[in-house]
Amino acid sequence: GAVVSQHPSRVICKSGTSVKIECRSLDFQATTMFWYRQFPKQSLMLMATSNEGSKATYEQGVEKDKFLINHASLTLSTLTVTSAHPEDSSFYICSVKRGGRWDTQYFGPGTRLTVL
Amino acid sequence: GQQLNQSPQSMFIQEGEDVSMNCTSSSIFNTWLWYKQDPGEGPVLLIALYKAGELTSNGRLTAQFGITRKDSFLNISASIPSDVGIYFCAGQLGETSGSRLTFGEGTQLTVNP
């Protein structure tokens, strides 16, 4: 069964609005979650690492004020795209890290964001 | 930074054929992972490799962690139409790097029935 869920699966919004995407770890508590974006026919690009109870760590070139990440519990992380613009249209995917010996990441089903 | 070279970029094969794809890195990884992504979906973990030289199978899939820790390959035997998708390799250094994954560019597999 699914290990990670994302909501919504797709969203269309107007330019200038904010959009929140939820990522839930279903099978285990995840102290660390990751947010990726993927453009068509490209690989996944890590945007930020979300740590429960602390500030997210953003990759170089990713605006932290534009992509707000909140990891309020061990099973939920949210990504808010603020003041979205058409160039923010992309496929956003989260992953959860299963720690310990099995240091493996499991990915959510993704959220397709289209900004008009 | 680390880079992963994944090849081939795309493959067109007939159903029943075997497939091989590989990834090479300019530096070492402590974990190699192989994922499959269907259109509009997130990547699904196929095989995880944790030890240099490790050879692991998952059904018709076999993957190996290169002995130098700088490469990995994935083989698919007796391909079927549902094998169609994009296959990604990913390398991970481990806790010291925050468990960040470095992804290859992907191999687009097409299987003709």
JSON list of C-alpha atoms in Angstrom, two decimals:
[
{"chain": "A", "resi": 1, "resn": "GLY", "atom": "CA", "xyz": [0.00, 0.00, 0.00]},
{"chain": "A", "resi": 2, "resn": "ALA", "atom": "CA", "xyz": [0.94, 3.67, -0.28]},
{"chain": "A", "resi": 3, "resn": "VAL", "atom": "CA", "xyz": [3.56, 4.91, 2.11]},
{"chain": "A", "resi": 4, "resn": "VAL", "atom": "CA", "xyz": [3.20, 8.61, 1.29]},
{"chain": "A", "resi": 5, "resn": "SER", "atom": "CA", "xyz": [0.17, 10.63, 0.27]},
{"chain": "A", "resi": 6, "resn": "GLN", "atom": "CA", "xyz": [-0.05, 14.10, -1.23]},
{"chain": "A", "resi": 7, "resn": "HIS", "atom": "CA", "xyz": [-2.97, 16.45, -1.48]},
{"chain": "A", "resi": 8, "resn": "PRO", "atom": "CA", "xyz": [-4.15, 17.81, -3.78]},
{"chain": "A", "resi": 9, "resn": "SER", "atom": "CA", "xyz": [-3.11, 15.67, -6.74]},
{"chain": "A", "resi": 10, "resn": "ARG", "atom": "CA", "xyz": [-3.55, 18.60, -9.07]},
{"chain": "A", "resi": 11, "resn": "VAL", "atom": "CA", "xyz": [-4.38, 22.26, -8.68]},
{"chain": "A", "resi": 12, "resn": "ILE", "atom": "CA", "xyz": [-4.99, 25.13, -11.03]},
{"chain": "A", "resi": 13, "resn": "CYS", "atom": "CA", "xyz": [-4.72, 28.63, -9.67]},
{"chain": "A", "resi": 14, "resn": "LYS", "atom": "CA", "xyz": [-4.53, 32.22, -10.82]},
{"chain": "A", "resi": 15, "resn": "SER", "atom": "CA", "xyz": [-1.30, 34.12, -10.87]},
{"chain": "A", "resi": 16, "resn": "GLY", "atom": "CA", "xyz": [-0.63, 35.87, -7.57]},
{"chain": "A", "resi": 17, "resn": "THR", "atom": "CA", "xyz": [-2.47, 33.40, -5.37]},
{"chain": "A", "resi": 18, "resn": "SER", "atom": "CA", "xyz": [-0.90, 31.01, -2.87]},
{"chain": "A", "resi": 19, "resn": "VAL", "atom": "CA", "xyz": [-1.22, 27.25, -2.98]},
{"chain": "A", "resi": 20, "resn": "LYS", "atom": "CA", "xyz": [-0.63, 24.78, -0.16]},
{"chain": "A", "resi": 21, "resn": "ILE", "atom": "CA", "xyz": [0.40, 21.19, -0.82]},
{"chain": "A", "resi": 22, "resn": "GLU", "atom": "CA", "xyz": [0.28, 18.55, 1.92]},
{"chain": "A", "resi": 23, "resn": "CYS", "atom": "CA", "xyz": [2.54, 15.54, 2.25]},
{"chain": "A", "resi": 24, "resn": "ARG", "atom": "CA", "xyz": [1.69, 12.80, 4.72]},
{"chain": "A", "resi": 25, "resn": "SER", "atom": "CA", "xyz": [3.73, 9.84, 5.84]},
{"chain": "A", "resi": 26, "resn": "LEU", "atom": "CA", "xyz": [1.24, 7.00, 6.27]},
{"chain": "A", "resi": 27, "resn": "ASP", "atom": "CA", "xyz": [3.27, 4.08, 7.55]},
{"chain": "A", "resi": 28, "resn": "PHE", "atom": "CA", "xyz": [5.88, 5.56, 9.86]},
{"chain": "A", "resi": 29, "resn": "GLN", "atom": "CA", "xyz": [6.91, 8.70, 11.62]},
{"chain": "A", "resi": 30, "resn": "ALA", "atom": "CA", "xyz": [9.22, 10.77, 9.49]},
{"chain": "A", "resi": 31, "resn": "THR", "atom": "CA", "xyz": [11.52, 13.28, 11.11]},
{"chain": "A", "resi": 32, "resn": "THR", "atom": "CA", "xyz": [12.77, 14.24, 7.66]},
{"chain": "A", "resi": 33, "resn": "MET", "atom": "CA", "xyz": [10.79, 14.88, 4.50]},
{"chain": "A", "resi": 34, "resn": "PHE", "atom": "CA", "xyz": [11.99, 16.26, 1.19]},
{"chain": "A", "resi": 35, "resn": "TRP", "atom": "CA", "xyz": [10.35, 18.42, -1.45]},
{"chain": "A", "resi": 36, "resn": "TYR", "atom": "CA", "xyz": [11.23, 18.09, -5.11]},
{"chain": "A", "resi": 37, "resn": "ARG", "atom": "CA", "xyz": [10.03, 19.71, -8.29]},
{"chain": "A", "resi": 38, "resn": "GLN", "atom": "CA", "xyz": [10.11, 18.14, -11.70]},
{"chain": "A", "resi": 39, "resn": "PHE", "atom": "CA", "xyz": [9.71, 19.84, -15.05]},
{"chain": "A", "resi": 40, "resn": "PRO", "atom": "CA", "xyz": [8.51, 17.88, -18.09]},
{"chain": "A", "resi": 41, "resn": "LYS", "atom": "CA", "xyz": [11.01, 15.32, -19.36]},
{"chain": "A", "resi": 42, "resn": "GLN", "atom": "CA", "xyz": [13.48, 16.22, -16.64]},
{"chain": "A", "resi": 43, "resn": "SER", "atom": "CA", "xyz": [14.76, 14.61, -13.51]},
{"chain": "A", "resi": 44, "resn": "LEU", "atom": "CA", "xyz": [13.76, 15.47, -9.97]},
{"chain": "A", "resi": 45, "resn": "MET", "atom": "CA", "xyz": [15.31, 18.55, -8.44]},
{"chain": "A", "resi": 46, "resn": "LEU", "atom": "CA", "xyz": [15.57, 18.78, -4.67]},
{"chain": "A", "resi": 47, "resn": "MET", "atom": "CA", "xyz": [14.09, 22.02, -3.37]},
{"chain": "A", "resi": 48, "resn": "ALA", "atom": "CA", "xyz": [14.37, 21.64, 0.37]},
{"chain": "A", "resi": 49, "resn": "THR", "atom": "CA", "xyz": [14.74, 19.30, 3.29]},
{"chain": "A", "resi": 50, "resn": "SER", "atom": "CA", "xyz": [11.96, 19.53, 5.84]},
{"chain": "A", "resi": 51, "resn": "ASN", "atom": "CA", "xyz": [12.84, 18.69, 9.43]},
{"chain": "A", "resi": 52, "resn": "GLU", "atom": "CA", "xyz": [10.17, 18.17, 12.07]},
{"chain": "A", "resi": 53, "resn": "GLY", "atom": "CA", "xyz": [10.21, 20.94, 14.62]},
{"chain": "A", "resi": 54, "resn": "SER", "atom": "CA", "xyz": [12.85, 23.05, 12.93]},
{"chain": "A", "resi": 55, "resn": "LYS", "atom": "CA", "xyz": [13.37, 25.26, 9.91]},
{"chain": "A", "resi": 56, "resn": "ALA", "atom": "CA", "xyz": [13.65, 23.71, 6.50]},
{"chain": "A", "resi": 57, "resn": "THR", "atom": "CA", "xyz": [16.97, 23.61, 4.68]},
{"chain": "A", "resi": 58, "resn": "TYR", "atom": "CA", "xyz": [16.69, 25.02, 1.19]},
{"chain": "A", "resi": 59, "resn": "GLU", "atom": "CA", "xyz": [18.83, 24.15, -1.77]},
{"chain": "A", "resi": 60, "resn": "GLN", "atom": "CA", "xyz": [20.82, 26.84, -3.48]},
{"chain": "A", "resi": 61, "resn": "GLY", "atom": "CA", "xyz": [18.67, 28.95, -5.75]},
{"chain": "A", "resi": 62, "resn": "VAL", "atom": "CA", "xyz": [15.37, 28.07, -4.08]},
{"chain": "A", "resi": 63, "resn": "GLU", "atom": "CA", "xyz": [13.64, 31.09, -2.53]},
{"chain": "A", "resi": 64, "resn": "LYS", "atom": "CA", "xyz": [12.61, 30.24, 1.03]},
{"chain": "A", "resi": 65, "resn": "ASP", "atom": "CA", "xyz": [10.15, 33.13, 1.18]},
{"chain": "A", "resi": 66, "resn": "LYS", "atom": "CA", "xyz": [8.40, 31.89, -1.93]},
{"chain": "A", "resi": 67, "resn": "PHE", "atom": "CA", "xyz": [8.30, 28.21, -1.05]},
{"chain": "A", "resi": 68, "resn": "LEU", "atom": "CA", "xyz": [7.24, 28.04, 2.59]},
{"chain": "A", "resi": 69, "resn": "ILE", "atom": "CA", "xyz": [7.71, 24.69, 4.27]},
{"chain": "A", "resi": 70, "resn": "ASN", "atom": "CA", "xyz": [6.15, 23.66, 7.55]},
{"chain": "A", "resi": 71, "resn": "HIS", "atom": "CA", "xyz": [6.83, 20.30, 9.17]},
{"chain": "A", "resi": 72, "resn": "ALA", "atom": "CA", "xyz": [4.53, 20.54, 12.16]},
{"chain": "A", "resi": 73, "resn": "SER", "atom": "CA", "xyz": [4.28, 16.86, 13.00]},
{"chain": "A", "resi": 74, "resn": "LEU", "atom": "CA", "xyz": [6.10, 13.61, 12.36]},
{"chain": "A", "resi": 75, "resn": "THR", "atom": "CA", "xyz": [3.63, 12.67, 9.66]},
{"chain": "A", "resi": 76, "resn": "LEU", "atom": "CA", "xyz": [2.84, 15.95, 7.92]},
{"chain": "A", "resi": 77, "resn": "SER", "atom": "CA", "xyz": [4.83, 18.47, 5.94]},
{"chain": "A", "resi": 78, "resn": "THR", "atom": "CA", "xyz": [3.32, 21.27, 3.87]},
{"chain": "A", "resi": 79, "resn": "LEU", "atom": "CA", "xyz": [4.71, 23.28, 0.99]},
{"chain": "A", "resi": 80, "resn": "THR", "atom": "CA", "xyz": [3.10, 26.64, 0.25]},
{"chain": "A", "resi": 81, "resn": "VAL", "atom": "CA", "xyz": [3.86, 28.30, -3.04]},
{"chain": "A", "resi": 82, "resn": "THR", "atom": "CA", "xyz": [3.27, 31.97, -2.33]},
{"chain": "A", "resi": 83, "resn": "SER", "atom": "CA", "xyz": [2.27, 34.49, -4.97]},
{"chain": "A", "resi": 84, "resn": "ALA", "atom": "CA", "xyz": [2.43, 31.83, -7.63]},
{"chain": "A", "resi": 85, "resn": "HIS", "atom": "CA", "xyz": [3.37, 32.73, -11.19]},
{"chain": "A", "resi": 86, "resn": "PRO", "atom": "CA", "xyz": [3.18, 30.70, -14.41]},
{"chain": "A", "resi": 87, "resn": "GLU", "atom": "CA", "xyz": [6.85, 29.77, -14.14]},
{"chain": "A", "resi": 88, "resn": "ASP", "atom": "CA", "xyz": [6.03, 28.00, -10.87]},
{"chain": "A", "resi": 89, "resn": "SER", "atom": "CA", "xyz": [3.89, 25.53, -12.80]},
{"chain": "A", "resi": 90, "resn": "SER", "atom": "CA", "xyz": [5.49, 22.17, -12.24]},
{"chain": "A", "resi": 91, "resn": "PHE", "atom": "CA", "xyz": [5.13, 18.72, -10.71]},
{"chain": "A", "resi": 92, "resn": "TYR", "atom": "CA", "xyz": [5.87, 18.89, -6.98]},
{"chain": "A", "resi": 93, "resn": "ILE", "atom": "CA", "xyz": [6.79, 15.65, -5.25]},
{"chain": "A", "resi": 94, "resn": "CYS", "atom": "CA", "xyz": [7.54, 14.99, -1.61]},
{"chain": "A", "resi": 95, "resn": "SER", "atom": "CA", "xyz": [9.42, 12.09, -0.13]},
{"chain": "A", "resi": 96, "resn": "VAL", "atom": "CA", "xyz": [9.80, 10.70, 3.37]},
{"chain": "A", "resi": 97, "resn": "LYS", "atom": "CA", "xyz": [12.95, 9.24, 4.77]},
{"chain": "A", "resi": 98, "resn": "ARG", "atom": "CA", "xyz": [12.89, 5.96, 6.58]},
{"chain": "A", "resi": 99, "resn": "GLY", "atom": "CA", "xyz": [15.83, 6.16, 8.88]},
{"chain": "A", "resi": 100, "resn": "GLY", "atom": "CA", "xyz": [17.95, 3.66, 10.66]},
{"chain": "A", "resi": 101, "resn": "ARG", "atom": "CA", "xyz": [19.68, 0.98, 8.62]},
{"chain": "A", "resi": 102, "resn": "TRP", "atom": "CA", "xyz": [17.17, 1.31, 5.79]},
{"chain": "A", "resi": 103, "resn": "ASP", "atom": "CA", "xyz": [18.01, 4.89, 4.88]},
{"chain": "A", "resi": 104, "resn": "THR", "atom": "CA", "xyz": [15.64, 5.00, 1.96]},
{"chain": "A", "resi": 105, "resn": "GLN", "atom": "CA", "xyz": [13.29, 7.61, 0.57]},
{"chain": "A", "resi": 106, "resn": "TYR", "atom": "CA", "xyz": [9.74, 6.88, -0.46]},
{"chain": "A", "resi": 107, "resn": "PHE", "atom": "CA", "xyz": [7.97, 9.30, -2.76]},
{"chain": "A", "resi": 108, "resn": "GLY", "atom": "CA", "xyz": [4.47, 10.64, -2.81]},
{"chain": "A", "resi": 109, "resn": "PRO", "atom": "CA", "xyz": [2.28, 10.56, -5.92]},
{"chain": "A", "resi": 110, "resn": "GLY", "atom": "CA", "xyz": [3.04, 14.19, -6.75]},
{"chain": "A", "resi": 111, "resn": "THR", "atom": "CA", "xyz": [1.00, 17.36, -7.18]},
{"chain": "A", "resi": 112, "resn": "ARG", "atom": "CA", "xyz": [0.56, 18.96, -10.59]},
{"chain": "A", "resi": 113, "resn": "LEU", "atom": "CA", "xyz": [0.46, 22.74, -10.17]},
{"chain": "A", "resi": 114, "resn": "THR", "atom": "CA", "xyz": [-0.71, 24.89, -13.05]},
{"chain": "A", "resi": 115, "resn": "VAL", "atom": "CA", "xyz": [-0.61, 28.65, -12.61]},
{"chain": "A", "resi": 116, "resn": "LEU", "atom": "CA", "xyz": [-2.65, 30.62, -15.13]},
{"chain": "B", "resi": 1, "resn": "GLY", "atom": "CA", "xyz": [28.80, 18.89, -6.77]},
{"chain": "B", "resi": 2, "resn": "GLN", "atom": "CA", "xyz": [28.15, 15.26, -7.45]},
{"chain": "B", "resi": 3, "resn": "GLN", "atom": "CA", "xyz": [26.74, 14.30, -10.82]},
{"chain": "B", "resi": 4, "resn": "LEU", "atom": "CA", "xyz": [25.20, 11.08, -12.02]},
{"chain": "B", "resi": 5, "resn": "ASN", "atom": "CA", "xyz": [25.42, 10.03, -15.63]},
{"chain": "B", "resi": 6, "resn": "GLN", "atom": "CA", "xyz": [22.63, 7.66, -16.53]},
{"chain": "B", "resi": 7, "resn": "SER", "atom": "CA", "xyz": [22.51, 5.80, -19.81]},
{"chain": "B", "resi": 8, "resn": "PRO", "atom": "CA", "xyz": [20.93, 5.20, -22.12]},
{"chain": "B", "resi": 9, "resn": "GLN", "atom": "CA", "xyz": [18.55, 8.16, -22.20]},
{"chain": "B", "resi": 10, "resn": "SER", "atom": "CA", "xyz": [15.92, 6.09, -23.95]},
{"chain": "B", "resi": 11, "resn": "MET", "atom": "CA", "xyz": [15.36, 2.54, -25.11]},
{"chain": "B", "resi": 12, "resn": "PHE", "atom": "CA", "xyz": [12.88, 1.02, -27.52]},
{"chain": "B", "resi": 13, "resn": "ILE", "atom": "CA", "xyz": [12.62, -2.74, -27.20]},
{"chain": "B", "resi": 14, "resn": "GLN", "atom": "CA", "xyz": [10.35, -5.63, -28.07]},
{"chain": "B", "resi": 15, "resn": "GLU", "atom": "CA", "xyz": [8.36, -7.43, -25.44]},
{"chain": "B", "resi": 16, "resn": "GLY", "atom": "CA", "xyz": [10.36, -10.32, -24.05]},
{"chain": "B", "resi": 17, "resn": "GLU", "atom": "CA", "xyz": [13.75, -8.70, -24.50]},
{"chain": "B", "resi": 18, "resn": "ASP", "atom": "CA", "xyz": [16.14, -8.02, -21.65]},
{"chain": "B", "resi": 19, "resn": "VAL", "atom": "CA", "xyz": [17.09, -4.45, -20.73]},
{"chain": "B", "resi": 20, "resn": "SER", "atom": "CA", "xyz": [20.15, -3.01, -19.09]},
{"chain": "B", "resi": 21, "resn": "MET", "atom": "CA", "xyz": [20.78, 0.54, -17.90]},
{"chain": "B", "resi": 22, "resn": "ASN", "atom": "CA", "xyz": [23.48, 2.02, -15.75]},
{"chain": "B", "resi": 23, "resn": "CYS", "atom": "CA", "xyz": [24.62, 4.99, -13.77]},
{"chain": "B", "resi": 24, "resn": "THR", "atom": "CA", "xyz": [28.09, 6.28, -13.12]},
{"chain": "B", "resi": 25, "resn": "SER", "atom": "CA", "xyz": [29.24, 8.92, -10.71]},
{"chain": "B", "resi": 26, "resn": "SER", "atom": "CA", "xyz": [32.26, 11.15, -10.38]},
{"chain": "B", "resi": 27, "resn": "SER", "atom": "CA", "xyz": [32.39, 10.34, -6.68]},
{"chain": "B", "resi": 28, "resn": "ILE", "atom": "CA", "xyz": [31.31, 7.59, -4.35]},
{"chain": "B", "resi": 29, "resn": "PHE", "atom": "CA", "xyz": [27.93, 6.90, -2.83]},
{"chain": "B", "resi": 30, "resn": "ASN", "atom": "CA", "xyz": [27.05, 4.74, 0.16]},
{"chain": "B", "resi": 31, "resn": "THR", "atom": "CA", "xyz": [23.60, 3.82, -1.13]},
{"chain": "B", "resi": 32, "resn": "TRP", "atom": "CA", "xyz": [22.25, 3.31, -4.64]},
{"chain": "B", "resi": 33, "resn": "LEU", "atom": "CA", "xyz": [18.55, 3.34, -5.35]},
{"chain": "B", "resi": 34, "resn": "TRP", "atom": "CA", "xyz": [16.56, 2.58, -8.48]},
{"chain": "B", "resi": 35, "resn": "TYR", "atom": "CA", "xyz": [13.13, 4.09, -9.04]},
{"chain": "B", "resi": 36, "resn": "LYS", "atom": "CA", "xyz": [10.46, 3.80, -11.74]},
{"chain": "B", "resi": 37, "resn": "GLN", "atom": "CA", "xyz": [8.17, 6.68, -12.56]},
{"chain": "B", "resi": 38, "resn": "ASP", "atom": "CA", "xyz": [4.95, 6.40, -14.53]},
{"chain": "B", "resi": 39, "resn": "PRO", "atom": "CA", "xyz": [3.46, 9.50, -16.21]},
{"chain": "B", "resi": 40, "resn": "GLY", "atom": "CA", "xyz": [1.87, 11.82, -13.67]},
{"chain": "B", "resi": 41, "resn": "GLU", "atom": "CA", "xyz": [3.01, 9.74, -10.72]},
{"chain": "B", "resi": 42, "resn": "GLY", "atom": "CA", "xyz": [5.77, 9.93, -8.16]},
{"chain": "B", "resi": 43, "resn": "PRO", "atom": "CA", "xyz": [8.78, 7.61, -8.39]},
{"chain": "B", "resi": 44, "resn": "VAL", "atom": "CA", "xyz": [8.34, 4.14, -6.95]},
{"chain": "B", "resi": 45, "resn": "LEU", "atom": "CA", "xyz": [11.28, 2.43, -5.30]},
{"chain": "B", "resi": 46, "resn": "LEU", "atom": "CA", "xyz": [12.33, -0.72, -7.13]},
{"chain": "B", "resi": 47, "resn": "ILE", "atom": "CA", "xyz": [15.59, -1.77, -5.52]},
{"chain": "B", "resi": 48, "resn": "ALA", "atom": "CA", "xyz": [17.83, -0.37, -2.80]},
{"chain": "B", "resi": 49, "resn": "LEU", "atom": "CA", "xyz": [21.51, -1.27, -2.56]},
{"chain": "B", "resi": 50, "resn": "TYR", "atom": "CA", "xyz": [23.46, -0.61, 0.61]},
{"chain": "B", "resi": 51, "resn": "LYS", "atom": "CA", "xyz": [26.79, -2.36, 0.18]},
{"chain": "B", "resi": 52, "resn": "ALA", "atom": "CA", "xyz": [29.51, -2.21, -2.46]},
{"chain": "B", "resi": 53, "resn": "GLY", "atom": "CA", "xyz": [29.38, -5.30, -4.65]},
{"chain": "B", "resi": 54, "resn": "GLU", "atom": "CA", "xyz": [25.85, -6.11, -3.56]},
{"chain": "B", "resi": 55, "resn": "LEU", "atom": "CA", "xyz": [23.67, -7.82, -6.16]},
{"chain": "B", "resi": 56, "resn": "THR", "atom": "CA", "xyz": [19.95, -7.70, -5.43]},
{"chain": "B", "resi": 57, "resn": "SER", "atom": "CA", "xyz": [16.94, -9.02, -7.29]},
{"chain": "B", "resi": 58, "resn": "ASN", "atom": "CA", "xyz": [13.28, -8.06, -7.18]},
{"chain": "B", "resi": 59, "resn": "GLY", "atom": "CA", "xyz": [11.33, -10.34, -9.48]},
{"chain": "B", "resi": 60, "resn": "ARG", "atom": "CA", "xyz": [12.54, -9.75, -13.01]},
{"chain": "B", "resi": 61, "resn": "LEU", "atom": "CA", "xyz": [14.74, -6.86, -11.86]},
{"chain": "B", "resi": 62, "resn": "THR", "atom": "CA", "xyz": [18.34, -7.20, -10.82]},
{"chain": "B", "resi": 63, "resn": "ALA", "atom": "CA", "xyz": [20.59, -4.39, -9.69]},
{"chain": "B", "resi": 64, "resn": "GLN", "atom": "CA", "xyz": [24.18, -4.21, -8.54]},
{"chain": "B", "resi": 65, "resn": "PHE", "atom": "CA", "xyz": [26.13, -1.75, -6.44]},
{"chain": "B", "resi": 66, "resn": "GLY", "atom": "CA", "xyz": [29.48, -1.31, -8.15]},
{"chain": "B", "resi": 67, "resn": "ILE", "atom": "CA", "xyz": [32.56, -2.35, -6.21]},
{"chain": "B", "resi": 68, "resn": "THR", "atom": "CA", "xyz": [34.08, 1.12, -6.62]},
{"chain": "B", "resi": 69, "resn": "ARG", "atom": "CA", "xyz": [30.86, 2.64, -5.21]},
{"chain": "B", "resi": 70, "resn": "LYS", "atom": "CA", "xyz": [30.77, 4.94, -8.23]},
{"chain": "B", "resi": 71, "resn": "ASP", "atom": "CA", "xyz": [28.38, 2.99, -10.39]},
{"chain": "B", "resi": 72, "resn": "SER", "atom": "CA", "xyz": [25.30, 0.80, -10.47]},
{"chain": "B", "resi": 73, "resn": "PHE", "atom": "CA", "xyz": [23.32, -1.06, -13.09]},
{"chain": "B", "resi": 74, "resn": "LEU", "atom": "CA", "xyz": [19.75, -2.26, -13.39]},
{"chain": "B", "resi": 75, "resn": "ASN", "atom": "CA", "xyz": [18.70, -5.20, -15.54]},
{"chain": "B", "resi": 76, "resn": "ILE", "atom": "CA", "xyz": [15.15, -6.10, -16.47]},
{"chain": "B", "resi": 77, "resn": "SER", "atom": "CA", "xyz": [14.64, -9.57, -17.87]},
{"chain": "B", "resi": 78, "resn": "ALA", "atom": "CA", "xyz": [11.85, -10.67, -20.20]},
{"chain": "B", "resi": 79, "resn": "SER", "atom": "CA", "xyz": [10.32, -7.21, -20.50]},
{"chain": "B", "resi": 80, "resn": "ILE", "atom": "CA", "xyz": [6.55, -6.76, -20.60]},
{"chain": "B", "resi": 81, "resn": "PRO", "atom": "CA", "xyz": [4.44, -3.77, -21.70]},
{"chain": "B", "resi": 82, "resn": "SER", "atom": "CA", "xyz": [3.87, -2.57, -18.14]},
{"chain": "B", "resi": 83, "resn": "ASP", "atom": "CA", "xyz": [7.62, -2.05, -17.77]},
{"chain": "B", "resi": 84, "resn": "VAL", "atom": "CA", "xyz": [7.15, 1.14, -19.79]},
{"chain": "B", "resi": 85, "resn": "GLY", "atom": "CA", "xyz": [8.15, 4.23, -17.85]},
{"chain": "B", "resi": 86, "resn": "ILE", "atom": "CA", "xyz": [11.11, 6.29, -16.77]},
{"chain": "B", "resi": 87, "resn": "TYR", "atom": "CA", "xyz": [13.75, 4.64, -14.64]},
{"chain": "B", "resi": 88, "resn": "PHE", "atom": "CA", "xyz": [15.89, 6.77, -12.36]},
{"chain": "B", "resi": 89, "resn": "CYS", "atom": "CA", "xyz": [18.98, 5.88, -10.45]},
{"chain": "B", "resi": 90, "resn": "ALA", "atom": "CA", "xyz": [19.76, 7.80, -7.31]},
{"chain": "B", "resi": 91, "resn": "GLY", "atom": "CA", "xyz": [22.82, 7.92, -5.12]},
{"chain": "B", "resi": 92, "resn": "GLN", "atom": "CA", "xyz": [22.95, 8.79, -1.48]},
{"chain": "B", "resi": 93, "resn": "LEU", "atom": "CA", "xyz": [25.91, 9.52, 0.75]},
{"chain": "B", "resi": 94, "resn": "GLY", "atom": "CA", "xyz": [24.02, 8.97, 3.95]},
{"chain": "B", "resi": 95, "resn": "GLU", "atom": "CA", "xyz": [23.34, 10.81, 7.16]},
{"chain": "B", "resi": 96, "resn": "THR", "atom": "CA", "xyz": [26.42, 13.01, 6.80]},
{"chain": "B", "resi": 97, "resn": "SER", "atom": "CA", "xyz": [24.89, 14.66, 3.75]},
{"chain": "B", "resi": 98, "resn": "GLY", "atom": "CA", "xyz": [21.43, 14.91, 5.25]},
{"chain": "B", "resi": 99, "resn": "SER", "atom": "CA", "xyz": [20.39, 11.84, 3.26]},
{"chain": "B", "resi": 100, "resn": "ARG", "atom": "CA", "xyz": [20.08, 13.93, 0.13]},
{"chain": "B", "resi": 101, "resn": "LEU", "atom": "CA", "xyz": [19.55, 12.00, -3.07]},
{"chain": "B", "resi": 102, "resn": "THR", "atom": "CA", "xyz": [21.34, 12.78, -6.30]},
{"chain": "B", "resi": 103, "resn": "PHE", "atom": "CA", "xyz": [19.30, 11.63, -9.28]},
{"chain": "B", "resi": 104, "resn": "GLY", "atom": "CA", "xyz": [20.34, 10.50, -12.71]},
{"chain": "B", "resi": 105, "resn": "GLU", "atom": "CA", "xyz": [18.63, 12.02, -15.72]},
{"chain": "B", "resi": 106, "resn": "GLY", "atom": "CA", "xyz": [16.45, 8.98, -16.26]},
{"chain": "B", "resi": 107, "resn": "THR", "atom": "CA", "xyz": [16.05, 6.26, -18.88]},
{"chain": "B", "resi": 108, "resn": "GLN", "atom": "CA", "xyz": [12.80, 6.29, -20.84]},
{"chain": "B", "resi": 109, "resn": "LEU", "atom": "CA", "xyz": [11.83, 2.70, -21.61]},
{"chain": "B", "resi": 110, "resn": "THR", "atom": "CA", "xyz": [9.36, 1.83, -24.35]},
{"chain": "B", "resi": 111, "resn": "VAL", "atom": "CA", "xyz": [8.28, -1.78, -24.79]},
{"chain": "B", "resi": 112, "resn": "ASN", "atom": "CA", "xyz": [6.58, -2.73, -28.03]},
{"chain": "B", "resi": 113, "resn": "PRO", "atom": "CA", "xyz": [4.16, -5.64, -27.69]}
]
